[in-house]
Amino acid sequence: MTPETLSGRLLEGTVTVVAGGSSGIGRATVARCAQHGSIVEFFANDATEVELVERELRDAGFDIRGSTVDASDDHQVRQFVDDVYARRGRIDTLVNSVGIQRYGTVVTTSEETWSEVMDVNLKSMFLTAKHVVPIMQRARTGSIINVSSAQAAASQANVVAYTASKGAIVAMTRAMSMDHAPEGIRVNSICPGSVDTPMLRASAAMIDANDPQRVIDEWAAGHPIGRVAEPQEIADVVVFLASSLASFVTGADVRVDGGTLAGVALVAPKDDAR
């Protein structure tokens, strides 16, 4: 256990890259990593949101830099990573939190929508890792955390592209962990349940535009813990996996789902019926 661990600043002196850092889980991750002592470089595709997050956290005294990047564009991702390395001289942690939600079955989902989901949710993580891993290889250390979903293991109806992308993230994470463990690089995925993010609220509004909170409350009731997660609760697990506290953890699929995948819908008798 290091002095940084004892002080409660688990990422002191490190450099963290967060892909998709302007909203939801990604935004909470940028803040949490900074609070734990890390320099944070993040990107997203919305310049206005990037500027807002950067200003807010810089005003709070953190060493933060945001960039506008299309996560599915190899040239833009490579340039971002090169710039971070030139500026900071290292990358200790990569957090992939880019994601979109689209609805449809294999029949109703268009080829364009399928490609859009795969490019944003999966290809983006391939590209960031492709350009960050060589930096970690040279340092012989690093941690990569890919944000997947509970739907990687159990799916709702009508989300075939989203579920396929999230399952592929877990499989890719497992493969990466095997490829790069000998180089000192740990690779893990996180599978959240429902999290109170702008994307979740947009999905709820699609079901009931007049009362989206009613929908969120219904989803909350489906979690044994009785509520949806706050983004910072997912970010706290990211910090753990990035820190020395998780030094023997790689290839893991960490469920942060309020118990959703721990049970089944079948109801058992309340008393011994014998």
JSON list of N, CA and C in Angstrom, two decimals, residues 1-2 5 10-11 93 141-145 184-190 236-252 254:
[
{"chain": "A", "resi": 1, "resn": "MET", "atom": "N", "xyz": [0.86, -1.19, 0.00]},
{"chain": "A", "resi": 1, "resn": "MET", "atom": "CA", "xyz": [0.00, 0.00, 0.00]},
{"chain": "A", "resi": 1, "resn": "MET", "atom": "C", "xyz": [0.89, 1.24, 0.00]},
{"chain": "A", "resi": 2, "resn": "THR", "atom": "N", "xyz": [0.62, 2.16, -0.93]},
{"chain": "A", "resi": 2, "resn": "THR", "atom": "CA", "xyz": [1.45, 3.34, -1.09]},
{"chain": "A", "resi": 2, "resn": "THR", "atom": "C", "xyz": [0.96, 4.49, -0.21]},
{"chain": "A", "resi": 5, "resn": "THR", "atom": "N", "xyz": [-2.24, 5.85, -1.50]},
{"chain": "A", "resi": 5, "resn": "THR", "atom": "CA", "xyz": [-3.40, 5.06, -1.13]},
{"chain": "A", "resi": 5, "resn": "THR", "atom": "C", "xyz": [-3.86, 5.42, 0.27]},
{"chain": "A", "resi": 10, "resn": "LEU", "atom": "N", "xyz": [-5.94, 8.03, -4.74]},
{"chain": "A", "resi": 10, "resn": "LEU", "atom": "CA", "xyz": [-5.51, 6.75, -5.28]},
{"chain": "A", "resi": 10, "resn": "LEU", "atom": "C", "xyz": [-4.74, 6.87, -6.59]},
{"chain": "A", "resi": 11, "resn": "LEU", "atom": "N", "xyz": [-4.85, 8.01, -7.27]},
{"chain": "A", "resi": 11, "resn": "LEU", "atom": "CA", "xyz": [-4.22, 8.15, -8.58]},
{"chain": "A", "resi": 11, "resn": "LEU", "atom": "C", "xyz": [-3.20, 9.28, -8.62]},
{"chain": "A", "resi": 93, "resn": "THR", "atom": "N", "xyz": [-3.52, 5.55, -17.45]},
{"chain": "A", "resi": 93, "resn": "THR", "atom": "CA", "xyz": [-4.86, 4.94, -17.46]},
{"chain": "A", "resi": 93, "resn": "THR", "atom": "C", "xyz": [-5.63, 5.42, -18.67]},
{"chain": "A", "resi": 141, "resn": "THR", "atom": "N", "xyz": [3.66, -0.71, -17.92]},
{"chain": "A", "resi": 141, "resn": "THR", "atom": "CA", "xyz": [2.59, -0.59, -16.92]},
{"chain": "A", "resi": 141, "resn": "THR", "atom": "C", "xyz": [1.42, 0.18, -17.54]},
{"chain": "A", "resi": 142, "resn": "GLY", "atom": "N", "xyz": [0.24, -0.03, -17.00]},
{"chain": "A", "resi": 142, "resn": "GLY", "atom": "CA", "xyz": [-0.93, 0.71, -17.46]},
{"chain": "A", "resi": 142, "resn": "GLY", "atom": "C", "xyz": [-2.21, 0.00, -17.08]},
{"chain": "A", "resi": 143, "resn": "SER", "atom": "N", "xyz": [-3.31, 0.76, -17.09]},
{"chain": "A", "resi": 143, "resn": "SER", "atom": "CA", "xyz": [-4.62, 0.20, -16.80]},
{"chain": "A", "resi": 143, "resn": "SER", "atom": "C", "xyz": [-5.61, 0.73, -17.83]},
{"chain": "A", "resi": 144, "resn": "ILE", "atom": "N", "xyz": [-6.38, -0.17, -18.43]},
{"chain": "A", "resi": 144, "resn": "ILE", "atom": "CA", "xyz": [-7.42, 0.20, -19.38]},
{"chain": "A", "resi": 144, "resn": "ILE", "atom": "C", "xyz": [-8.76, -0.28, -18.84]},
{"chain": "A", "resi": 145, "resn": "ILE", "atom": "N", "xyz": [-9.73, 0.61, -18.79]},
{"chain": "A", "resi": 145, "resn": "ILE", "atom": "CA", "xyz": [-11.06, 0.26, -18.30]},
{"chain": "A", "resi": 145, "resn": "ILE", "atom": "C", "xyz": [-12.07, 0.60, -19.40]},
{"chain": "A", "resi": 184, "resn": "GLY", "atom": "N", "xyz": [2.61, -5.86, -18.35]},
{"chain": "A", "resi": 184, "resn": "GLY", "atom": "CA", "xyz": [2.25, -5.04, -17.19]},
{"chain": "A", "resi": 184, "resn": "GLY", "atom": "C", "xyz": [1.02, -4.20, -17.38]},
{"chain": "A", "resi": 185, "resn": "ILE", "atom": "N", "xyz": [0.22, -4.49, -18.41]},
{"chain": "A", "resi": 185, "resn": "ILE", "atom": "CA", "xyz": [-0.98, -3.70, -18.70]},
{"chain": "A", "resi": 185, "resn": "ILE", "atom": "C", "xyz": [-2.21, -4.49, -18.27]},
{"chain": "A", "resi": 186, "resn": "ARG", "atom": "N", "xyz": [-3.01, -3.92, -17.40]},
{"chain": "A", "resi": 186, "resn": "ARG", "atom": "CA", "xyz": [-4.25, -4.55, -16.95]},
{"chain": "A", "resi": 186, "resn": "ARG", "atom": "C", "xyz": [-5.42, -3.99, -17.76]},
{"chain": "A", "resi": 187, "resn": "VAL", "atom": "N", "xyz": [-6.35, -4.88, -18.16]},
{"chain": "A", "resi": 187, "resn": "VAL", "atom": "CA", "xyz": [-7.50, -4.47, -18.96]},
{"chain": "A", "resi": 187, "resn": "VAL", "atom": "C", "xyz": [-8.75, -5.09, -18.35]},
{"chain": "A", "resi": 188, "resn": "ASN", "atom": "N", "xyz": [-9.70, -4.24, -17.98]},
{"chain": "A", "resi": 188, "resn": "ASN", "atom": "CA", "xyz": [-10.93, -4.70, -17.35]},
{"chain": "A", "resi": 188, "resn": "ASN", "atom": "C", "xyz": [-12.13, -3.96, -17.94]},
{"chain": "A", "resi": 189, "resn": "SER", "atom": "N", "xyz": [-13.30, -4.56, -17.82]},
{"chain": "A", "resi": 189, "resn": "SER", "atom": "CA", "xyz": [-14.53, -3.90, -18.24]},
{"chain": "A", "resi": 189, "resn": "SER", "atom": "C", "xyz": [-15.47, -3.72, -17.05]},
{"chain": "A", "resi": 190, "resn": "ILE", "atom": "N", "xyz": [-16.32, -2.72, -17.15]},
{"chain": "A", "resi": 190, "resn": "ILE", "atom": "CA", "xyz": [-17.35, -2.46, -16.15]},
{"chain": "A", "resi": 190, "resn": "ILE", "atom": "C", "xyz": [-18.70, -2.57, -16.83]},
{"chain": "A", "resi": 236, "resn": "ASP", "atom": "N", "xyz": [-16.40, 5.64, -9.31]},
{"chain": "A", "resi": 236, "resn": "ASP", "atom": "CA", "xyz": [-15.61, 5.15, -8.18]},
{"chain": "A", "resi": 236, "resn": "ASP", "atom": "C", "xyz": [-15.01, 3.78, -8.46]},
{"chain": "A", "resi": 237, "resn": "VAL", "atom": "N", "xyz": [-15.74, 2.94, -9.18]},
{"chain": "A", "resi": 237, "resn": "VAL", "atom": "CA", "xyz": [-15.21, 1.63, -9.54]},
{"chain": "A", "resi": 237, "resn": "VAL", "atom": "C", "xyz": [-14.10, 1.78, -10.58]},
{"chain": "A", "resi": 238, "resn": "VAL", "atom": "N", "xyz": [-14.25, 2.74, -11.48]},
{"chain": "A", "resi": 238, "resn": "VAL", "atom": "CA", "xyz": [-13.18, 3.04, -12.44]},
{"chain": "A", "resi": 238, "resn": "VAL", "atom": "C", "xyz": [-11.91, 3.41, -11.70]},
{"chain": "A", "resi": 239, "resn": "VAL", "atom": "N", "xyz": [-12.02, 4.27, -10.70]},
{"chain": "A", "resi": 239, "resn": "VAL", "atom": "CA", "xyz": [-10.85, 4.69, -9.93]},
{"chain": "A", "resi": 239, "resn": "VAL", "atom": "C", "xyz": [-10.19, 3.50, -9.25]},
{"chain": "A", "resi": 240, "resn": "PHE", "atom": "N", "xyz": [-11.00, 2.64, -8.67]},
{"chain": "A", "resi": 240, "resn": "PHE", "atom": "CA", "xyz": [-10.46, 1.42, -8.04]},
{"chain": "A", "resi": 240, "resn": "PHE", "atom": "C", "xyz": [-9.67, 0.60, -9.04]},
{"chain": "A", "resi": 241, "resn": "LEU", "atom": "N", "xyz": [-10.24, 0.34, -10.21]},
{"chain": "A", "resi": 241, "resn": "LEU", "atom": "CA", "xyz": [-9.57, -0.50, -11.20]},
{"chain": "A", "resi": 241, "resn": "LEU", "atom": "C", "xyz": [-8.31, 0.16, -11.75]},
{"chain": "A", "resi": 242, "resn": "ALA", "atom": "N", "xyz": [-8.29, 1.48, -11.77]},
{"chain": "A", "resi": 242, "resn": "ALA", "atom": "CA", "xyz": [-7.10, 2.19, -12.24]},
{"chain": "A", "resi": 242, "resn": "ALA", "atom": "C", "xyz": [-5.98, 2.23, -11.20]},
{"chain": "A", "resi": 243, "resn": "SER", "atom": "N", "xyz": [-6.32, 2.02, -9.94]},
{"chain": "A", "resi": 243, "resn": "SER", "atom": "CA", "xyz": [-5.38, 2.23, -8.84]},
{"chain": "A", "resi": 243, "resn": "SER", "atom": "C", "xyz": [-4.59, 0.97, -8.50]},
{"chain": "A", "resi": 244, "resn": "SER", "atom": "N", "xyz": [-3.61, 1.15, -7.62]},
{"chain": "A", "resi": 244, "resn": "SER", "atom": "CA", "xyz": [-2.79, 0.03, -7.16]},
{"chain": "A", "resi": 244, "resn": "SER", "atom": "C", "xyz": [-3.60, -0.95, -6.31]},
{"chain": "A", "resi": 245, "resn": "LEU", "atom": "N", "xyz": [-4.76, -0.54, -5.84]},
{"chain": "A", "resi": 245, "resn": "LEU", "atom": "CA", "xyz": [-5.61, -1.46, -5.08]},
{"chain": "A", "resi": 245, "resn": "LEU", "atom": "C", "xyz": [-6.07, -2.63, -5.95]},
{"chain": "A", "resi": 246, "resn": "ALA", "atom": "N", "xyz": [-6.08, -2.44, -7.27]},
{"chain": "A", "resi": 246, "resn": "ALA", "atom": "CA", "xyz": [-6.53, -3.48, -8.20]},
{"chain": "A", "resi": 246, "resn": "ALA", "atom": "C", "xyz": [-5.35, -4.06, -8.98]},
{"chain": "A", "resi": 247, "resn": "SER", "atom": "N", "xyz": [-4.19, -4.10, -8.38]},
{"chain": "A", "resi": 247, "resn": "SER", "atom": "CA", "xyz": [-2.97, -4.50, -9.09]},
{"chain": "A", "resi": 247, "resn": "SER", "atom": "C", "xyz": [-2.98, -5.94, -9.57]},
{"chain": "A", "resi": 248, "resn": "PHE", "atom": "N", "xyz": [-3.85, -6.80, -9.02]},
{"chain": "A", "resi": 248, "resn": "PHE", "atom": "CA", "xyz": [-3.92, -8.20, -9.45]},
{"chain": "A", "resi": 248, "resn": "PHE", "atom": "C", "xyz": [-5.22, -8.48, -10.20]},
{"chain": "A", "resi": 249, "resn": "VAL", "atom": "N", "xyz": [-5.88, -7.41, -10.65]},
{"chain": "A", "resi": 249, "resn": "VAL", "atom": "CA", "xyz": [-7.16, -7.57, -11.35]},
{"chain": "A", "resi": 249, "resn": "VAL", "atom": "C", "xyz": [-6.97, -7.26, -12.82]},
{"chain": "A", "resi": 250, "resn": "THR", "atom": "N", "xyz": [-7.16, -8.27, -13.67]},
{"chain": "A", "resi": 250, "resn": "THR", "atom": "CA", "xyz": [-7.17, -8.05, -15.12]},
{"chain": "A", "resi": 250, "resn": "THR", "atom": "C", "xyz": [-8.07, -9.10, -15.76]},
{"chain": "A", "resi": 251, "resn": "GLY", "atom": "N", "xyz": [-8.66, -8.72, -16.89]},
{"chain": "A", "resi": 251, "resn": "GLY", "atom": "CA", "xyz": [-9.59, -9.61, -17.57]},
{"chain": "A", "resi": 251, "resn": "GLY", "atom": "C", "xyz": [-10.94, -9.73, -16.90]},
{"chain": "A", "resi": 252, "resn": "ALA", "atom": "N", "xyz": [-11.21, -8.87, -15.93]},
{"chain": "A", "resi": 252, "resn": "ALA", "atom": "CA", "xyz": [-12.46, -8.96, -15.17]},
{"chain": "A", "resi": 252, "resn": "ALA", "atom": "C", "xyz": [-13.59, -8.22, -15.87]},
{"chain": "A", "resi": 254, "resn": "VAL", "atom": "N", "xyz": [-16.62, -6.48, -14.42]},
{"chain": "A", "resi": 254, "resn": "VAL", "atom": "CA", "xyz": [-17.12, -6.05, -13.11]},
{"chain": "A", "resi": 254, "resn": "VAL", "atom": "C", "xyz": [-18.54, -5.53, -13.25]}
]
